[in-house]
Amino acid sequence: MLRLAIQKSGRLSDDSAALLRAAGIVFGNGSSRLLRSAASNFPLELLFLRDDDIPEYVEEGVVDVGIVGENVVLEKGKSVQTIERLGFGRCRLSLALPKNAPFQDLRDLQGKRIATSYVRILQQFLDRNGIQADIHEISGAVEITPSLGLADAICDLVSTGSTLLANGLREVATVLESEALLIATPALAPEKQDILDRLLFRLRANRNAKRHRYILLNAPNDRLETIAALIPGMKSPTVLPLAEPGWSSLHSVISEEVFWDVLEQLKAAGAEGILVAPLERMIV
Ligand code: PRT
Ligand code: ZN
């Protein structure tokens, strides 16, 4: 049995649960007073915790793995191993100043008072940049401290930036780009590692599927080589003859990143009847 901690209720809860459900794992949700739930079809027990507690629980082996923001992992400084970047819960830890305060570069922060809940990450950032500032640790509502005269600047998480804007602040530097991580206890027992590997296999099959599309098209045989080279797929495209002589059907997968560019190139190379479909799972 592998024990996995996810956030009980917060910004990462829904995406964490959705990730596991998409991997075919069936479990009760962490709402109401339920703090743990055993999956009914996979050797996994889920614990629903506050995100701040997850790194310590993972370090101590109270749970084997956890899903938590990179910002929390780095701030807590616990010894855990990062297994996978999960691509959700994206945000950045940024420095922000009152919108009219002058700012040219980081040296303008020298000697200033900076309010934050991320003392460790900020201190390391300032040290790396040779800045000495006075860090004030605040546990919440950091963005109001400049208007209260408690700080000259803040260092806080930002996603859309609308909270900064509403508080008359402007972002001047990014300290950290963060996303949700799957972390694990430093020495996992082999039988737990096996379960984790099975879980990772499923997560990666889903992620690969999301990043690719299935593509079908018709190509004149004299252009086959050029067109096939544009959609190499996982090994090489499938080529099947069409009923109409001189034509073939090509099937392949295509990465979402290059999708539109390749589509234009395929058309220009003489491909016709191009169909694109989403993939459910992709095992590479
Ligand atoms: O109760 P618990 O301790 O478990 O939760 P929490 O309140 O400490 O954390 P929670 O649920 O707010 O956030 C969990 C994680 O989500 C964070 O640790 C980040 O990794 C990630 N995340 C992603 C964010 C944001 N985006 C985000 N926007 N965490 C916080 N924010 C804050 C931001 O600081 C601002 O105050 O949300 C507000 C809105 O942001 P804007 O920029 O969109 O206005
Ligand atoms: Zn928290």
XYZ file of N, CA and C and ligand atoms in Angstrom, residues 7-12 49-52 69-72 89-91 118 143 156-164 178, ligand 1:
131
model
N -3.633 17.944 -0.933
C -4.200 19.058 -0.152
C -5.679 18.801 0.111
N -6.096 19.030 1.336
C -7.480 18.738 1.702
C -8.442 19.708 1.018
N -8.197 20.997 1.226
C -9.085 21.928 0.537
C -8.317 23.190 0.222
N -8.184 23.452 -1.057
C -7.394 24.599 -1.499
C -7.220 24.538 -2.993
N -6.276 25.346 -3.469
C -6.111 25.485 -4.912
C -5.629 24.228 -5.611
N -4.969 23.316 -4.878
C -4.418 22.128 -5.543
C -5.332 20.911 -5.411
N -4.551 16.569 3.618
C -3.842 17.362 4.628
C -3.728 18.821 4.215
N -3.311 19.675 5.161
C -2.944 21.047 4.789
C -1.646 20.992 3.990
N -1.554 21.820 2.984
C -0.379 21.717 2.104
C 0.937 21.934 2.850
N 0.917 22.819 3.848
C 2.148 23.141 4.593
C 2.720 21.933 5.335
N 2.774 22.245 -3.829
C 3.419 23.283 -4.636
C 4.929 23.311 -4.382
N 5.665 23.566 -5.454
C 7.122 23.670 -5.350
C 7.517 24.770 -4.358
N 6.718 25.851 -4.324
C 6.978 26.948 -3.395
C 6.985 26.451 -1.948
N 6.066 25.537 -1.635
C 5.988 25.006 -0.265
C 7.173 24.062 -0.003
N -1.330 24.088 -10.888
C -0.987 24.909 -9.724
C 0.133 25.886 -10.038
N 0.205 26.273 -11.315
C 1.296 27.162 -11.708
C 1.110 28.549 -11.117
N 2.174 29.115 -10.599
C 2.165 30.484 -10.108
C 3.618 30.924 -9.999
N 7.418 33.713 2.642
C 8.446 32.844 2.055
C 9.842 33.326 2.409
N -0.114 41.317 0.995
C -0.253 42.421 0.022
C -0.759 43.732 0.631
N 5.341 37.645 -2.741
C 4.175 36.784 -2.554
C 3.869 36.030 -3.853
N 2.971 35.060 -3.731
C 2.576 34.296 -4.907
C 1.638 35.114 -5.779
N 1.800 34.941 -7.074
C 0.984 35.667 -8.046
C 0.554 34.672 -9.116
N -0.719 34.731 -9.519
C -1.043 33.997 -10.750
C -1.560 34.960 -11.795
N -2.745 35.540 -11.623
C -3.200 36.499 -12.639
C -2.617 37.889 -12.409
N -2.255 38.206 -11.180
C -1.742 39.540 -10.861
C -2.826 40.492 -10.406
N -4.086 40.034 -10.402
C -5.162 40.979 -10.062
C -5.150 41.368 -8.576
N -4.656 40.480 -7.719
C -4.569 40.838 -6.291
C -3.555 41.966 -6.087
N -2.433 41.880 -6.786
C -1.436 42.951 -6.682
C -2.037 44.268 -7.161
N 6.654 28.383 -9.995
C 6.275 27.184 -9.252
C 5.141 26.426 -9.920
O -5.243 25.331 3.750
P -3.924 25.082 3.142
O -2.771 25.496 4.033
O -3.798 23.674 2.629
O -3.867 26.000 1.820
P -3.213 27.429 1.552
O -4.258 28.462 1.813
O -1.899 27.561 2.218
O -2.882 27.328 0.000
P -3.755 27.623 -1.287
O -4.820 26.599 -1.432
O -4.137 29.063 -1.385
O -2.631 27.392 -2.398
C -2.032 26.126 -2.567
C -0.928 26.249 -3.613
O -1.499 26.680 -4.862
C 0.140 27.275 -3.360
O 1.113 26.831 -2.436
C 0.720 27.458 -4.752
O 1.647 26.419 -5.026
C -0.484 27.267 -5.672
N -1.027 28.537 -6.239
C -1.276 28.721 -7.563
C -1.365 29.666 -5.606
C -1.835 30.567 -6.568
N -1.768 29.955 -7.770
C -2.311 31.878 -6.156
N -2.729 32.675 -6.995
N -1.358 29.992 -4.286
C -1.800 31.213 -3.913
N -2.257 32.167 -4.791
C -2.766 33.462 -4.214
C -1.972 34.709 -4.549
O -0.931 34.868 -3.606
C -3.011 35.815 -4.398
O -3.122 36.213 -3.061
O -4.028 33.716 -4.742
C -4.305 35.111 -4.775
C -4.844 35.425 -6.141
O -3.798 35.517 -7.083
P -3.895 36.433 -8.389
O -2.486 36.781 -8.796
O -4.582 35.601 -9.412
O -4.717 37.644 -8.024
